[in-house]
Short mmCIF file of C-alpha atoms in Angstrom, two decimals:
data_model
loop_
_atom_site.label_atom_id
_atom_site.label_comp_id
_atom_site.label_asym_id
_atom_site.label_seq_id
_atom_site.Cartn_x
_atom_site.Cartn_y
_atom_site.Cartn_z
CA MET K 1 0.00 0.00 0.00
CA PHE K 2 2.81 2.36 0.96
CA ASN K 3 4.74 1.55 -2.25
CA LYS K 4 1.66 2.21 -4.39
CA ARG K 5 1.18 5.59 -2.75
CA LYS K 6 4.86 6.43 -3.23
CA HIS K 7 4.70 5.47 -6.91
CA ALA K 8 1.59 7.59 -7.35
CA ILE K 9 3.34 10.61 -5.77
CA ASP K 10 6.43 10.05 -7.96
CA ALA K 11 4.29 9.79 -11.09
CA ALA K 12 2.46 12.99 -10.17
CA GLN K 13 5.76 14.82 -9.65
CA TRP K 14 7.07 13.55 -12.99
CA LYS K 15 3.97 15.00 -14.65
CA ASN K 16 4.30 18.28 -12.74
CA ASP K 17 7.98 18.62 -13.64
CA ILE K 18 7.40 18.00 -17.36
CA LEU K 19 4.45 20.42 -17.49
CA ALA K 20 6.46 23.02 -15.54
CA GLY K 21 9.32 22.52 -18.02
CA LEU K 22 6.96 23.16 -20.94
CA ILE K 23 5.74 26.36 -19.28
CA GLY K 24 9.32 27.43 -18.54
CA TYR K 25 10.32 26.90 -22.16
CA PHE K 26 7.43 28.93 -23.57
CA THR K 27 8.14 31.77 -21.12
CA THR K 28 11.84 31.97 -22.09
CA VAL K 29 12.12 30.94 -25.75
CA TYR K 30 11.65 34.61 -26.72
CA ILE K 31 15.32 35.01 -25.76
CA VAL K 32 16.38 33.31 -29.02
CA ALA K 33 15.10 36.24 -31.10
CA VAL K 34 15.84 38.99 -28.58
CA ASN K 35 19.40 37.95 -27.69
CA SER K 36 20.32 37.31 -31.33
CA SER K 37 19.11 40.82 -32.20
CA ILE K 38 21.44 42.31 -29.57
CA LEU K 39 24.38 40.05 -30.51
CA HIS K 40 23.87 41.04 -34.14
CA ASP K 41 24.59 44.65 -33.13
CA ALA K 42 27.95 43.41 -31.84
CA GLY K 43 28.93 41.96 -35.22
CA ILE K 44 27.65 38.40 -35.51
CA GLY K 45 25.14 37.10 -38.06
CA VAL K 46 21.57 36.81 -36.75
CA GLU K 47 21.22 33.10 -37.49
CA ASN K 48 24.61 32.29 -35.99
CA ALA K 49 23.59 34.29 -32.92
CA MET K 50 20.42 32.19 -32.69
CA VAL K 51 22.42 28.96 -32.81
CA ALA K 52 24.75 30.29 -30.09
CA THR K 53 21.80 31.39 -27.92
CA ILE K 54 20.01 28.06 -28.29
CA LEU K 55 23.11 25.96 -27.55
CA ALA K 56 24.06 28.09 -24.53
CA SER K 57 20.52 27.80 -23.14
CA PHE K 58 20.53 24.04 -23.77
CA VAL K 59 23.91 23.48 -22.09
CA GLY K 60 23.20 25.81 -19.17
CA THR K 61 19.77 24.42 -18.35
CA LEU K 62 21.08 20.87 -18.70
CA LEU K 63 23.88 21.68 -16.22
CA MET K 64 21.35 23.12 -13.79
CA GLY K 65 19.26 19.95 -13.89
CA TRP K 66 22.29 17.66 -13.64
CA LEU K 67 24.45 19.45 -11.05
CA ALA K 68 21.78 21.06 -8.86
CA ASN K 69 18.66 18.97 -9.59
CA ALA K 70 16.82 22.30 -9.62
CA PRO K 71 13.87 23.34 -11.84
CA MET K 72 15.60 26.45 -13.13
CA VAL K 73 16.40 27.71 -16.62
CA LEU K 74 19.65 29.36 -17.69
CA ILE K 75 19.54 31.70 -20.70
CA PRO K 76 21.67 34.64 -21.90
CA GLY K 77 20.90 37.39 -19.43
CA MET K 78 19.07 40.55 -20.39
CA GLY K 79 21.28 43.45 -19.41
CA VAL K 80 24.34 41.24 -19.46
CA ASN K 81 23.93 40.88 -23.24
CA ALA K 82 23.66 44.67 -23.54
CA LEU K 83 26.85 45.06 -21.48
CA PHE K 84 28.58 42.60 -23.80
CA ALA K 85 27.37 44.07 -27.10
CA TYR K 86 27.28 47.80 -26.52
CA THR K 87 29.99 48.37 -23.87
CA ILE K 88 32.52 45.55 -24.24
CA VAL K 89 32.46 45.10 -28.03
CA GLU K 90 31.11 48.35 -29.53
CA GLY K 91 32.28 50.64 -26.73
CA THR K 92 35.90 49.49 -26.67
CA GLY K 93 36.29 48.64 -30.34
CA MET K 94 37.03 44.99 -29.58
CA SER K 95 36.16 42.32 -32.12
CA PHE K 96 33.37 39.89 -31.33
CA GLN K 97 35.97 37.16 -30.74
CA GLU K 98 37.85 39.34 -28.25
CA GLY K 99 34.54 39.99 -26.50
CA LEU K 100 34.06 36.24 -26.12
CA ALA K 101 37.50 36.04 -24.48
CA VAL K 102 36.31 38.67 -21.97
CA VAL K 103 33.28 36.45 -21.28
CA ILE K 104 35.53 33.45 -20.61
CA VAL K 105 37.88 35.30 -18.24
CA SER K 106 34.95 36.93 -16.39
CA SER K 107 33.28 33.55 -16.06
CA LEU K 108 36.46 32.02 -14.66
CA ILE K 109 36.46 34.73 -11.97
CA PHE K 110 32.77 33.98 -11.40
CA LEU K 111 33.70 30.29 -11.10
CA VAL K 112 36.35 31.09 -8.47
CA THR K 113 33.67 32.78 -6.34
CA ALA K 114 31.52 29.67 -6.69
CA PHE K 115 34.20 27.39 -5.25
CA THR K 116 35.57 29.73 -2.56
CA LYS K 117 34.25 32.15 0.04
CA LEU K 118 35.17 35.09 -2.18
CA GLY K 119 31.61 35.34 -3.50
CA GLU K 120 30.02 35.74 -0.08
CA TRP K 121 32.78 38.16 0.96
CA LEU K 122 32.10 40.36 -2.07
CA LYS K 123 28.37 40.13 -1.54
CA GLU K 124 28.74 41.46 2.01
CA ALA K 125 31.37 44.08 1.10
CA ILE K 126 29.61 45.83 -1.81
CA PRO K 127 26.81 48.19 -0.65
CA ASP K 128 23.29 47.14 -1.60
CA SER K 129 22.60 50.64 -2.95
CA LEU K 130 25.26 50.20 -5.64
CA LYS K 131 24.12 46.67 -6.54
CA HIS K 132 20.50 47.77 -6.95
CA ALA K 133 21.57 50.87 -8.86
CA ILE K 134 23.38 48.71 -11.42
CA THR K 135 20.16 46.74 -12.02
CA VAL K 136 18.13 49.95 -12.36
CA GLY K 137 20.70 51.46 -14.74
CA LEU K 138 20.67 48.28 -16.83
CA GLY K 139 16.88 48.50 -16.97
CA LEU K 140 16.96 52.07 -18.27
CA PHE K 141 19.64 51.08 -20.79
CA LEU K 142 17.55 48.16 -22.10
CA THR K 143 14.55 50.49 -22.34
CA LEU K 144 16.58 52.96 -24.40
CA ILE K 145 17.73 50.15 -26.72
CA GLY K 146 14.13 48.94 -27.07
CA LEU K 147 12.91 52.45 -27.90
CA GLU K 148 15.65 52.77 -30.54
CA LYS K 149 14.96 49.38 -32.11
CA GLY K 150 11.26 50.23 -32.38
CA GLY K 151 11.96 53.64 -33.94
CA LEU K 152 10.24 55.35 -31.01
CA VAL K 153 13.29 57.51 -30.37
CA VAL K 154 15.91 58.61 -32.90
CA ARG K 155 19.05 60.72 -32.94
CA GLY K 156 17.86 64.33 -32.97
CA GLU K 157 19.07 67.15 -35.20
CA HIS K 158 19.24 69.64 -32.34
CA SER K 159 19.33 67.20 -29.40
CA LEU K 160 20.86 63.85 -28.50
CA ILE K 161 17.49 62.07 -28.64
CA ALA K 162 14.25 62.99 -30.38
CA LEU K 163 10.84 61.38 -30.80
CA GLY K 164 10.51 59.12 -33.83
CA ASN K 165 8.02 59.90 -36.57
CA PRO K 166 4.63 58.97 -35.01
CA SER K 167 3.09 58.40 -38.44
CA SER K 168 5.75 55.94 -39.64
CA GLU K 169 4.76 52.30 -40.08
CA MET K 170 7.65 51.22 -37.85
CA VAL K 171 6.56 53.40 -34.91
CA ILE K 172 2.87 52.46 -35.28
CA THR K 173 3.75 48.75 -35.34
CA SER K 174 6.04 49.10 -32.32
CA LEU K 175 3.40 50.98 -30.31
CA LEU K 176 0.64 48.49 -31.13
CA THR K 177 2.91 45.60 -30.13
CA LEU K 178 3.99 47.42 -26.94
CA PHE K 179 0.38 48.00 -25.84
CA ILE K 180 -0.44 44.34 -26.50
CA GLY K 181 2.68 43.25 -24.58
CA ILE K 182 1.80 45.42 -21.58
CA PHE K 183 -1.77 44.08 -21.60
CA LEU K 184 -0.62 40.44 -21.74
CA PHE K 185 2.04 40.98 -19.08
CA THR K 186 -0.24 42.79 -16.63
CA ARG K 187 -2.88 40.09 -17.16
CA ASN K 188 -0.20 37.50 -16.34
CA VAL K 189 -0.90 35.53 -19.53
CA PRO K 190 1.37 32.43 -19.69
CA GLY K 191 4.20 32.89 -22.18
CA ASN K 192 3.32 36.57 -22.52
CA PHE K 193 6.64 37.58 -24.11
CA LEU K 194 6.41 34.80 -26.71
CA VAL K 195 2.78 35.68 -27.48
CA THR K 196 3.72 39.37 -27.76
CA MET K 197 6.49 38.52 -30.20
CA ILE K 198 4.21 36.35 -32.35
CA ILE K 199 1.42 38.96 -32.45
CA GLY K 200 3.98 41.69 -33.13
CA THR K 201 5.34 39.69 -36.06
CA VAL K 202 1.83 39.26 -37.48
CA ILE K 203 1.17 43.01 -37.15
CA ALA K 204 4.49 43.77 -38.83
CA SER K 205 3.55 41.50 -41.75
CA PHE K 206 0.53 43.74 -42.49
CA PHE K 207 2.88 46.72 -42.76
CA GLY K 208 5.45 44.85 -44.86
CA LEU K 209 8.09 44.97 -42.13
CA LEU K 210 8.91 41.26 -41.89
CA GLY K 211 12.45 40.05 -42.28
CA GLU K 212 13.44 37.43 -44.84
CA PRO K 213 13.17 33.73 -43.85
CA GLY K 214 16.51 32.33 -42.75
CA THR K 215 18.31 29.36 -44.23
CA GLY K 216 18.58 27.43 -40.98
CA ILE K 217 21.73 25.91 -39.50
CA SER K 218 24.83 26.42 -41.60
CA MET K 219 27.15 23.45 -41.95
CA ASP K 220 30.09 25.75 -42.67
CA MET K 221 31.70 25.88 -39.24
CA GLY K 222 33.92 28.72 -40.45
CA SER K 223 30.84 30.94 -40.58
CA PHE K 224 30.35 30.65 -36.83
CA ILE K 225 32.29 33.02 -34.60
CA TRP K 226 32.97 30.47 -31.90
CA MET K 227 36.69 30.96 -31.42
CA PRO K 228 37.52 33.48 -28.67
CA SER K 229 40.56 35.66 -29.31
CA PHE K 230 42.89 36.38 -26.40
CA GLU K 231 45.07 38.78 -28.39
CA GLY K 232 44.13 41.71 -26.17
CA ILE K 233 44.53 39.94 -22.82
CA GLY K 234 47.65 41.96 -22.04
CA THR K 235 45.90 45.31 -22.48
CA LEU K 236 44.21 47.51 -19.91
CA THR K 237 41.11 47.74 -22.14
CA PHE K 238 40.62 43.98 -21.91
CA TRP K 239 40.80 43.86 -18.12
CA MET K 240 38.61 46.93 -17.67
CA ALA K 241 36.01 45.06 -19.73
CA VAL K 242 36.43 41.93 -17.58
CA PHE K 243 35.93 43.99 -14.44
CA PRO K 244 32.29 45.17 -14.79
CA LEU K 245 31.15 41.93 -16.43
CA SER K 246 32.50 39.91 -13.50
CA ILE K 247 30.76 42.16 -10.97
CA VAL K 248 27.41 41.98 -12.79
CA LEU K 249 27.62 38.18 -13.21
CA ILE K 250 28.41 37.56 -9.53
CA PHE K 251 25.82 39.88 -7.99
CA GLU K 252 22.98 39.27 -10.43
CA ASN K 253 23.20 35.48 -10.16
CA MET K 254 23.49 35.53 -6.38
CA GLY K 255 20.28 37.53 -6.12
CA LEU K 256 18.37 35.52 -8.72
CA ILE K 257 19.32 32.10 -7.37
CA HIS K 258 18.61 33.05 -3.75
CA GLY K 259 15.18 34.37 -4.70
CA GLN K 260 14.22 31.34 -6.79
CA LEU K 261 15.36 28.78 -4.22
CA ALA K 262 13.44 30.70 -1.55
CA MET K 263 10.33 30.07 -3.67
CA LEU K 264 11.31 26.41 -3.92
CA GLU K 265 11.85 26.38 -0.14
CA ASP K 266 15.15 24.55 -0.60
CA GLU K 267 18.14 26.83 0.06
CA SER K 268 20.38 23.75 0.32
CA LYS K 269 20.68 23.70 -3.47
CA PHE K 270 22.22 27.19 -3.64
CA LYS K 271 25.90 26.19 -3.87
CA ARG K 272 25.29 23.58 -6.58
CA ALA K 273 22.99 25.92 -8.53
CA TYR K 274 25.54 28.74 -8.26
CA LYS K 275 28.30 26.44 -9.54
CA ALA K 276 26.11 25.24 -12.42
CA THR K 277 25.44 28.87 -13.36
CA ALA K 278 29.17 29.67 -13.32
CA PHE K 279 30.02 26.67 -15.54
CA SER K 280 27.21 27.66 -17.89
CA ALA K 281 28.52 31.23 -18.17
CA LEU K 282 31.96 29.85 -19.01
CA ALA K 283 30.51 27.58 -21.71
CA SER K 284 28.73 30.60 -23.25
CA GLY K 285 32.06 32.16 -24.23
CA PHE K 286 32.95 29.05 -26.24
CA LEU K 287 29.48 28.79 -27.77
CA GLY K 288 29.51 32.34 -29.13
CA THR K 289 27.24 34.37 -26.89
CA SER K 290 27.14 36.64 -23.86
CA PRO K 291 26.93 34.78 -20.52
CA THR K 292 23.87 32.88 -19.39
CA VAL K 293 22.27 33.69 -16.04
CA SER K 294 19.61 32.10 -13.89
CA SER K 295 16.53 33.50 -15.60
CA ALA K 296 13.89 35.35 -13.60
CA GLU K 297 11.34 33.22 -15.50
CA SER K 298 12.46 30.25 -13.39
CA ALA K 299 9.90 31.58 -10.93
CA ALA K 300 7.17 30.52 -13.40
CA VAL K 301 8.61 26.99 -13.46
CA ILE K 302 8.60 26.74 -9.67
CA ALA K 303 5.13 28.28 -9.44
CA SER K 304 3.95 25.57 -11.86
CA LYS K 305 4.97 22.91 -9.29
CA GLY K 306 8.32 22.10 -10.85
CA LYS K 307 10.58 20.77 -8.10
CA THR K 308 13.40 18.72 -9.61
CA GLY K 309 15.94 18.71 -12.41
CA ARG K 310 13.42 16.90 -14.64
CA ALA K 311 11.84 20.29 -15.36
CA ALA K 312 15.28 21.61 -16.37
CA PHE K 313 15.93 18.58 -18.62
CA THR K 314 12.57 19.15 -20.32
CA MET K 315 13.42 22.79 -21.03
CA ALA K 316 16.91 21.87 -22.26
CA ILE K 317 15.56 19.34 -24.78
CA LEU K 318 12.97 21.82 -26.05
CA PHE K 319 15.65 24.50 -26.48
CA LEU K 320 17.75 22.10 -28.55
CA ALA K 321 14.71 21.33 -30.73
CA THR K 322 14.38 25.08 -31.36
CA LEU K 323 17.32 24.79 -33.78
CA LEU K 324 14.76 23.54 -36.32
CA LEU K 325 12.75 26.78 -36.01
CA ILE K 326 15.59 29.17 -36.86
CA PRO K 327 14.35 29.97 -40.42
CA TRP K 328 11.04 31.22 -38.99
CA ILE K 329 12.54 32.99 -35.95
CA SER K 330 14.77 34.91 -38.37
CA MET K 331 11.65 36.63 -39.72
CA VAL K 332 10.87 38.31 -36.36
CA PRO K 333 11.31 42.09 -36.94
CA PRO K 334 12.82 44.63 -34.49
CA THR K 335 9.32 46.06 -33.89
CA ALA K 336 8.32 42.75 -32.27
CA ILE K 337 11.45 42.64 -30.13
CA SER K 338 11.59 46.24 -28.91
CA PRO K 339 8.47 46.00 -26.65
CA ILE K 340 10.02 43.05 -24.80
CA LEU K 341 13.18 45.07 -24.11
CA ILE K 342 11.06 47.95 -22.83
CA ILE K 343 8.97 45.75 -20.51
CA VAL K 344 12.05 43.90 -19.17
CA GLY K 345 13.64 47.31 -18.58
CA ALA K 346 10.59 48.39 -16.57
CA LEU K 347 10.85 45.25 -14.43
CA MET K 348 14.52 45.89 -13.68
CA VAL K 349 13.85 49.53 -12.74
CA GLN K 350 11.60 48.30 -9.90
CA ASN K 351 14.77 47.61 -7.92
CA ILE K 352 14.95 51.34 -7.24
CA LYS K 353 12.60 50.77 -4.27
CA HIS K 354 15.44 48.99 -2.43
CA ILE K 355 17.71 52.05 -2.48
CA GLU K 356 17.65 54.11 0.74
CA PHE K 357 16.91 57.59 -0.59
CA ASP K 358 16.83 59.10 2.89
CA GLN K 359 20.63 58.63 3.11
CA LEU K 360 22.36 60.98 0.68
CA SER K 361 25.69 59.16 1.01
CA GLU K 362 23.97 56.09 -0.50
CA THR K 363 21.64 58.00 -2.85
CA MET K 364 24.14 60.14 -4.77
CA PRO K 365 26.51 57.35 -5.93
CA ALA K 366 23.51 55.16 -6.79
CA PHE K 367 21.92 58.03 -8.70
CA LEU K 368 25.10 58.53 -10.74
CA ILE K 369 25.12 54.85 -11.76
CA ILE K 370 21.43 54.97 -12.70
CA VAL K 371 21.67 58.04 -14.94
CA MET K 372 25.17 57.61 -16.34
CA ILE K 373 24.62 54.06 -17.69
CA PRO K 374 22.00 55.16 -20.26
CA PHE K 375 23.37 58.71 -20.74
CA THR K 376 26.90 57.52 -21.56
CA TYR K 377 25.56 54.48 -23.44
CA SER K 378 28.08 52.49 -21.43
CA ILE K 379 27.33 50.20 -18.50
CA ALA K 380 30.98 50.15 -17.41
CA ASP K 381 31.30 53.95 -17.42
CA GLY K 382 28.04 54.33 -15.52
CA MET K 383 29.23 51.89 -12.87
CA ALA K 384 32.55 53.71 -12.70
CA PHE K 385 30.94 57.06 -11.83
CA GLY K 386 28.99 55.50 -8.94
CA PHE K 387 31.83 53.42 -7.52
CA ILE K 388 34.26 56.36 -7.64
CA ALA K 389 31.73 58.69 -6.01
CA TYR K 390 30.88 56.29 -3.17
CA PRO K 391 34.15 56.50 -1.16
CA LEU K 392 34.48 60.22 -1.93
CA VAL K 393 31.04 60.95 -0.47
CA LYS K 394 31.68 58.76 2.58
CA LEU K 395 35.01 60.49 3.23
CA ALA K 396 33.40 63.92 2.81
CA ILE K 397 30.87 63.26 5.60
CA GLY K 398 33.33 61.45 7.90
CA LYS K 399 31.87 57.94 7.42
CA GLN K 400 35.05 56.30 6.17
CA ARG K 401 34.48 53.40 8.58
CA GLU K 402 31.60 52.30 6.35
CA LEU K 403 34.02 51.73 3.46
CA SER K 404 35.22 48.22 2.69
CA PHE K 405 38.44 47.28 0.92
CA PRO K 406 36.68 45.87 -2.19
CA VAL K 407 34.71 49.12 -2.69
CA VAL K 408 37.85 51.28 -2.42
CA PHE K 409 39.80 48.89 -4.68
CA ILE K 410 37.07 48.88 -7.34
CA ALA K 411 36.84 52.68 -7.19
CA MET K 412 40.61 53.01 -7.64
CA MET K 413 40.55 50.60 -10.59
CA PHE K 414 37.80 52.57 -12.33
CA LEU K 415 39.60 55.86 -11.62
CA PHE K 416 42.85 54.42 -12.96
CA GLU K 417 41.08 53.34 -16.13
CA PHE K 418 39.65 56.86 -16.61
CA VAL K 419 43.11 58.38 -16.16
CA MET K 420 44.74 55.95 -18.60
CA ARG K 421 41.98 56.57 -21.12
CA SER K 422 42.49 60.35 -20.91
CA VAL K 423 46.26 59.93 -21.30
CA GLY K 424 45.64 57.71 -24.32
CA HIS K 425 43.61 60.45 -25.97
#
């Protein structure tokens, strides 16, 4: 009798895990089109970027299921991909291959924190105001990119930014898709981002804005930019690119994994999940994409009663099968992608509520990070302004005891990079 009951419970959990995996896949598969669009801006072909995104999501989610037995999905992180494409590659003039080398070195540092106490030490040493400010700044940056991709803002003749032409087909399509996306998201419709992207693509087809169908997976391995280049590893530019990416990877994943395992009510899996995430980020550099992170959509998997790695295995298999859909995904236009970037940006900006605005010594450095990331179009430069300002403000008001060695060290590194950059010019 006991064995029958046990088998019945196991069978029910199998079913729950597989269904939760299906839900997790449909809530995250939008990343294939969105991430490839951002990677394309960094100099890689759209279809190759899709292959890289799919393989990185497959490997990462598989690692999560195998190493941590956790129902979580790992996909290229929103915000992290913007840091990679617009700051590390475009901002420094690195090639895409050199950018992948930065991903690998940053992920190795991330991996060190996963196997030592360095991660927890950094987590305690860096002020929460700065960590939350980075997330908010990333959110505003993603929003700006989304507005640009949808034609809602353009480079102005007499100003840095101007409103796009409201009567243009591109702007009308983007706005219609954005309103639909907001409606679906606020109504908590399952797979809202995927549904938004599909509807947005249909709307774009009526306006003649669809892209051309892709050719699928290329068998010419030379066409894939999978080989990282370490030519610049001896330069200051390379290491100043490694620096912010490492910080973002460590802090973002710590927060995401802690929050998701709290939902699962099983904090014992944190170390294994953190290690799986670090290995996955490292694999991303060899697969041709920005690092994967523990996706916020993992919450949907857990809420759907997913409890074990079976949910992760289900998502991994479905991601691999997505390779067959590349010709159709290639048709998704920027107007269907931009609303997702805007909505994700809005979600990230919510972290502003965690910043203590009643303490000016915390507010001012955080504020500088928040505004300078989008205004300089550089995540690294925005972070630099905030980290440099933090010890200066604390010293000015006589609160130097609140400063930790990592904060002062990071500030000095950013300041040194600014000085060297000015000397170089």
